[in-house]
Each structure stands twice: as structure tokens, then as C-alpha cells.
Short mmCIF file of C-alpha atoms in Angstrom, two decimals:
data_model
loop_
_atom_site.label_atom_id
_atom_site.label_comp_id
_atom_site.label_asym_id
_atom_site.label_seq_id
_atom_site.Cartn_x
_atom_site.Cartn_y
_atom_site.Cartn_z
CA MET A 856 73.56 110.14 -9.46
CA LYS A 857 72.52 108.92 -5.92
CA ILE A 858 74.48 110.17 -2.92
CA LEU A 859 73.99 108.23 0.51
CA VAL A 860 74.05 110.80 3.18
CA ILE A 861 74.72 109.51 6.54
CA SER A 862 75.10 111.38 9.79
CA ASP A 863 75.46 111.00 13.51
CA ILE A 864 77.19 107.42 13.71
CA HIS A 865 78.25 107.73 17.22
CA GLY A 866 80.40 104.81 17.39
CA ASN A 867 77.36 102.33 16.06
CA MET A 868 78.97 100.28 13.54
CA LYS A 869 76.19 97.95 12.87
CA ALA A 870 74.13 100.66 12.13
CA LEU A 871 76.40 102.09 9.71
CA GLU A 872 77.12 98.79 7.90
CA THR A 873 73.15 98.33 7.54
CA ALA A 874 72.98 102.22 5.87
CA MET A 875 75.74 101.04 3.54
CA GLU A 876 73.61 98.40 2.17
CA ILE A 877 71.37 101.06 0.41
CA PRO A 878 72.08 101.29 -3.13
CA HIS A 879 74.23 104.51 -3.97
CA ASP A 880 76.98 105.93 -6.10
CA GLU A 881 78.93 108.02 -3.56
CA VAL A 882 78.67 108.63 0.24
CA ILE A 883 78.84 111.72 2.19
CA CYS A 884 78.88 111.69 6.05
CA LEU A 885 77.85 114.98 8.16
CA GLY A 886 79.81 113.88 11.00
CA ASP A 887 79.69 112.90 14.66
CA LEU A 888 81.39 109.53 14.10
CA VAL A 889 82.20 109.29 17.79
CA ASP A 890 80.71 109.20 21.33
CA TYR A 891 77.89 107.50 23.09
CA GLY A 892 78.54 104.08 20.89
CA PRO A 893 80.92 101.27 21.33
CA SER A 894 83.02 101.05 18.13
CA PRO A 895 84.37 104.46 17.39
CA ARG A 896 87.72 102.91 16.10
CA GLU A 897 85.95 100.76 13.70
CA VAL A 898 83.66 103.49 12.37
CA ILE A 899 86.92 106.04 11.87
CA ASP A 900 88.66 103.13 10.05
CA PHE A 901 85.70 102.42 7.88
CA MET A 902 85.40 106.17 6.68
CA MET A 903 89.41 106.42 6.18
CA GLU A 904 89.53 103.00 4.32
CA ASN A 905 86.72 103.79 2.05
CA ASN A 906 87.71 107.28 1.43
CA ILE A 907 84.25 108.80 2.51
CA PRO A 908 83.93 112.50 2.80
CA VAL A 909 83.13 113.41 6.33
CA ILE A 910 82.42 116.73 7.95
CA LYS A 911 83.60 117.61 11.27
CA GLY A 912 80.88 117.31 14.05
CA ASN A 913 80.93 118.69 17.56
CA HIS A 914 81.55 115.45 19.16
CA ASP A 915 84.47 114.66 16.61
CA ASN A 916 86.13 118.15 17.51
CA ALA A 917 85.72 117.26 21.33
CA VAL A 918 87.43 113.97 21.03
CA ALA A 919 90.02 115.34 18.72
CA THR A 920 90.78 118.62 20.75
CA GLY A 921 89.51 118.50 24.21
CA ILE A 922 87.12 121.52 23.40
CA ASP A 923 83.49 121.14 25.15
CA CYS A 924 81.08 119.29 22.73
CA GLY A 925 78.23 121.87 23.65
CA CYS A 926 75.99 119.17 24.51
CA SER A 927 73.02 119.97 27.06
CA TYR A 928 73.53 119.56 30.90
CA GLU A 929 71.18 116.70 30.79
CA ILE A 930 73.43 114.33 28.81
CA LYS A 931 76.70 115.96 29.48
CA HIS A 932 77.84 113.49 31.91
CA LEU A 933 77.42 110.93 29.11
CA SER A 934 79.28 112.91 26.61
CA ILE A 935 82.37 113.21 28.90
CA ALA A 936 82.31 109.65 30.15
CA THR A 937 82.03 108.24 26.61
CA ARG A 938 84.51 110.59 25.30
CA ASP A 939 87.08 109.17 27.83
CA TYR A 940 86.14 105.68 26.59
CA THR A 941 86.35 106.91 22.80
CA LYS A 942 89.87 108.35 23.25
CA ASP A 943 91.20 105.42 24.82
CA GLN A 944 89.98 103.33 21.64
CA LEU A 945 91.70 105.85 19.22
CA ASP A 946 95.33 106.24 18.04
CA ASP A 947 97.40 109.21 16.91
CA ARG A 948 96.21 108.58 13.41
CA GLN A 949 92.56 108.31 14.03
CA LEU A 950 92.51 111.52 16.24
CA ASP A 951 94.55 113.46 13.57
CA PHE A 952 92.00 112.26 11.26
CA LEU A 953 89.08 113.74 13.37
CA LYS A 954 91.01 117.02 14.00
CA ASN A 955 91.47 117.47 10.26
CA LEU A 956 87.97 116.98 9.00
CA PRO A 957 86.50 119.99 7.02
CA ALA A 958 83.72 122.19 8.48
CA LYS A 959 81.50 121.81 5.63
CA ILE A 960 81.55 120.48 1.91
CA LYS A 961 79.81 122.02 -1.40
CA LYS A 962 79.03 120.34 -4.45
CA GLU A 963 77.83 121.41 -7.74
CA TYR A 964 75.36 118.79 -9.23
CA ARG A 965 73.19 118.68 -12.52
CA GLY A 966 70.14 119.33 -10.39
CA GLY A 967 71.90 122.51 -8.28
CA SER A 968 74.14 123.37 -5.67
CA VAL A 969 74.39 121.56 -2.27
CA LEU A 970 75.93 122.57 1.02
CA PHE A 971 76.62 119.82 3.45
CA THR A 972 77.29 120.80 7.02
CA HIS A 973 76.78 119.30 10.56
CA GLY A 974 74.95 121.90 12.29
CA SER A 975 74.21 125.33 10.72
CA PRO A 976 76.35 126.58 7.98
CA ARG A 977 77.85 128.86 10.73
CA SER A 978 78.45 126.61 13.54
CA PHE A 979 78.49 122.95 14.15
CA TYR A 980 77.22 123.65 17.63
CA GLU A 981 73.92 125.25 16.04
CA TYR A 982 70.48 123.16 15.47
CA ILE A 983 68.34 123.59 12.64
CA LYS A 984 65.03 121.48 13.86
CA PRO A 985 61.53 121.40 12.52
CA GLN A 986 60.51 123.95 15.19
CA THR A 987 63.37 126.37 14.63
CA SER A 988 61.67 129.26 13.55
CA ASP A 989 62.04 130.84 9.87
CA ALA A 990 63.65 134.07 11.40
CA GLU A 991 66.43 132.06 13.37
CA VAL A 992 66.94 129.90 10.39
CA GLN A 993 67.41 132.80 8.15
CA GLU A 994 70.27 134.45 10.31
CA MET A 995 72.01 131.08 10.15
CA LEU A 996 71.53 130.82 6.36
CA GLU A 997 73.12 134.58 5.91
CA GLY A 998 75.70 134.55 2.78
CA VAL A 999 74.62 130.93 1.95
CA GLU A 1000 74.54 130.42 -1.89
CA ALA A 1001 72.99 126.98 -2.45
CA ASP A 1002 69.70 125.56 -3.59
CA LEU A 1003 70.05 122.70 -1.10
CA LEU A 1004 71.42 122.63 2.49
CA VAL A 1005 71.94 119.18 3.98
CA VAL A 1006 72.59 119.23 7.80
CA GLY A 1007 72.70 116.83 10.92
CA HIS A 1008 73.33 117.41 14.34
CA SER A 1009 69.60 117.20 15.56
CA HIS A 1010 69.14 113.43 15.05
CA ILE A 1011 65.68 114.13 13.75
CA PRO A 1012 65.01 113.46 10.11
CA MET A 1013 63.44 116.59 8.48
CA THR A 1014 62.56 118.46 5.11
CA ARG A 1015 61.45 122.16 5.17
CA ASN A 1016 61.88 125.24 2.91
CA VAL A 1017 63.22 128.51 4.14
CA GLY A 1018 63.28 131.15 1.74
CA ASN A 1019 64.70 129.83 -1.52
CA ILE A 1020 66.93 127.08 0.25
CA THR A 1021 65.48 123.63 0.66
CA ILE A 1022 66.86 122.02 3.99
CA VAL A 1023 67.12 118.46 4.63
CA ASN A 1024 68.31 116.32 7.60
CA PRO A 1025 68.90 112.65 6.87
CA GLY A 1026 68.41 111.80 10.57
CA SER A 1027 70.87 110.00 12.89
CA ALA A 1028 72.08 106.56 11.82
CA GLY A 1029 73.82 105.56 15.04
CA GLN A 1030 71.69 107.62 17.67
CA PRO A 1031 68.33 108.41 16.56
CA ARG A 1032 66.47 110.87 18.75
CA ASP A 1033 62.91 110.90 17.33
CA GLY A 1034 61.38 107.81 18.88
CA ILE A 1035 61.83 105.69 16.16
CA PRO A 1036 64.58 102.99 17.05
CA ARG A 1037 65.78 102.30 13.65
CA ALA A 1038 68.83 103.75 11.87
CA SER A 1039 68.19 107.04 9.80
CA CYS A 1040 69.67 108.00 6.53
CA ALA A 1041 69.02 109.33 3.07
CA VAL A 1042 69.53 109.15 -0.56
CA LEU A 1043 69.95 112.31 -2.62
CA ASP A 1044 69.05 112.27 -6.57
CA THR A 1045 71.42 114.60 -7.83
CA ASP A 1046 69.52 115.18 -11.09
CA SER A 1047 65.99 115.87 -9.54
CA MET A 1048 67.25 117.02 -6.19
CA GLU A 1049 64.82 114.68 -4.54
CA PHE A 1050 65.65 113.60 -1.13
CA GLU A 1051 64.45 109.85 0.31
CA ILE A 1052 64.76 109.14 4.01
CA TYR A 1053 65.22 105.75 4.96
CA ARG A 1054 64.57 104.08 8.33
CA LEU A 1055 66.49 100.81 8.86
CA GLU A 1056 66.12 97.75 11.06
CA TYR A 1057 69.66 96.65 12.15
CA ASP A 1058 71.23 94.20 14.87
CA MET A 1059 70.76 96.42 17.79
CA ASP A 1060 71.20 93.63 20.34
CA SER A 1061 74.57 93.14 19.45
CA VAL A 1062 75.36 97.04 19.95
CA VAL A 1063 73.58 96.76 23.38
CA ASP A 1064 75.81 93.76 24.51
CA LYS A 1065 78.92 95.92 23.52
CA ILE A 1066 77.80 98.91 25.41
CA ARG A 1067 76.94 96.89 28.44
CA GLU A 1068 80.36 94.95 28.27
CA ARG A 1069 82.62 97.92 27.42
CA MET A 1070 81.15 101.42 28.23
CA PRO A 1071 80.23 103.57 31.34
CA HIS A 1072 76.69 104.28 32.28
CA CYS A 1073 75.83 101.44 30.13
CA ASP A 1074 72.18 101.43 31.38
CA GLU A 1075 71.22 104.79 30.43
CA LEU A 1076 73.15 104.57 26.85
CA ILE A 1077 71.24 101.65 26.24
CA SER A 1078 67.93 103.40 27.14
CA ILE A 1079 68.72 106.15 24.93
CA LEU A 1080 69.46 103.79 22.21
CA VAL A 1081 66.55 101.41 22.35
CA ASN A 1082 64.10 104.12 22.85
CA ALA A 1083 65.57 106.36 20.05
CA GLY A 1084 66.22 109.04 22.84
CA VAL A 1085 62.72 109.83 24.03
CA ASN A 1086 62.89 112.58 26.77
CA LYS A 1087 66.63 113.43 25.87
CA LYS A 1088 66.95 116.89 24.60
CA GLU A 1089 70.31 118.05 23.12
CA ASN A 1090 73.38 115.56 21.70
#
């Protein structure tokens, strides 16, 4: 079975639509449907209408509850301003959807067990990045029983092994932060447990137009999007 894994959509409906064109049997979303992008309502409705399992990200939680998203000081003004924009776009049904998302999903497949989370298994605020030390990751993995851990949050595609666990990040569909301005997602083959990452061109110009028409701090948001977050730190 082929599982399309998407993460960190951030209100970018065009990138989501493009990712969904990849052949797949099922979809799992690792969270952060909202903030930074112009179409949070459309993204949430798409997930609800298609019954796609979604994990709660730090931005989903912040929009739904008002609790801080834990973003770095450098871009906190953007997260706050776009959160106000996002909340104005959503109704109670959509906010309840975000509030009630699970923190993690665990699946058993023919090839092994897979744990899906947004950040680390213990917190959606924690990052597991390519440069995160094995010792730090081992602490985050304490008590985890899985063959494969699939995480989002960093917006950086990654595959690495720590101990007996393979850790994979599909990257961000809507807000890449690795200098490659193309939607990032991945497909998991549940028989072989192989994970293939895709980088996809999409109609970014239409997203840029919507940001400029609708959103605060539009020039800065557009710069981050078109440059794939170069020089930006945490999301």
C-alpha cells in the first residue's frame, strides 16, 4: 500500500492540490494546516470532506486554543498576525476540528510499525532536524516502540537512523524552509517501508497574489514562500 504523507500545509491550497495528484492509496497529514498562507478554510474543509487523518500541529493548536505556537522571535510577528487573519476565516466547526486533532497516530503495516507525529513523539514543539544530535533524539524517543517514526514541523525533508528507529520527514507541502521553493511530500510503501520524497512545482504565482491581496506583512510572507525560507529559523 502507498501512503501519501503530507505536512505543514500552512494555508497553501495550491500546494496541497498538487501533492494530492501523486498516486496513492491513503493519505496522512502531520499537521499545521494553518497560518502563513491565504487559504486556511479551504485546507481544513478539504481534510474534513475527504476524511484525511490529521495530527495536531503547534499552529493548529495555537489557532484553536490561543496558546502560543512556540515560534522563534524572528518570525513570531508573522505567526501572530497571520493567526488573527486565519481565525477570521474560520467558523466554529473548523476551529473544533483543529482543537480535537490527535497528537499522534500509530499504524501497523505488513512492513512494520509506524508512529506519525508532528514534532517529536513527546511534543509538537520539539524539532528533530538533520543536525539534531543523536543524544537529543534518543531522549525524545524514550518509550517509543516503532520501526519508523514520521515527523513534520521542521519543514526540512530528512531520513536518518537513530538506534533501531528510522526517522523520516516529508518536508513541508506549503512552506518549505530548505531553500527549494517546491512543495515537498512523500510516499511510504508499507510493504517495503521505503520512503520516497517528492518535490513538486505548483502554481505559486496564484498563492502569491492571494497573499498580497488578503494578508498582513504580505511582502515578508511572499519572500519566505518564494525563497523557501532561506535565512528564516523556526516555524
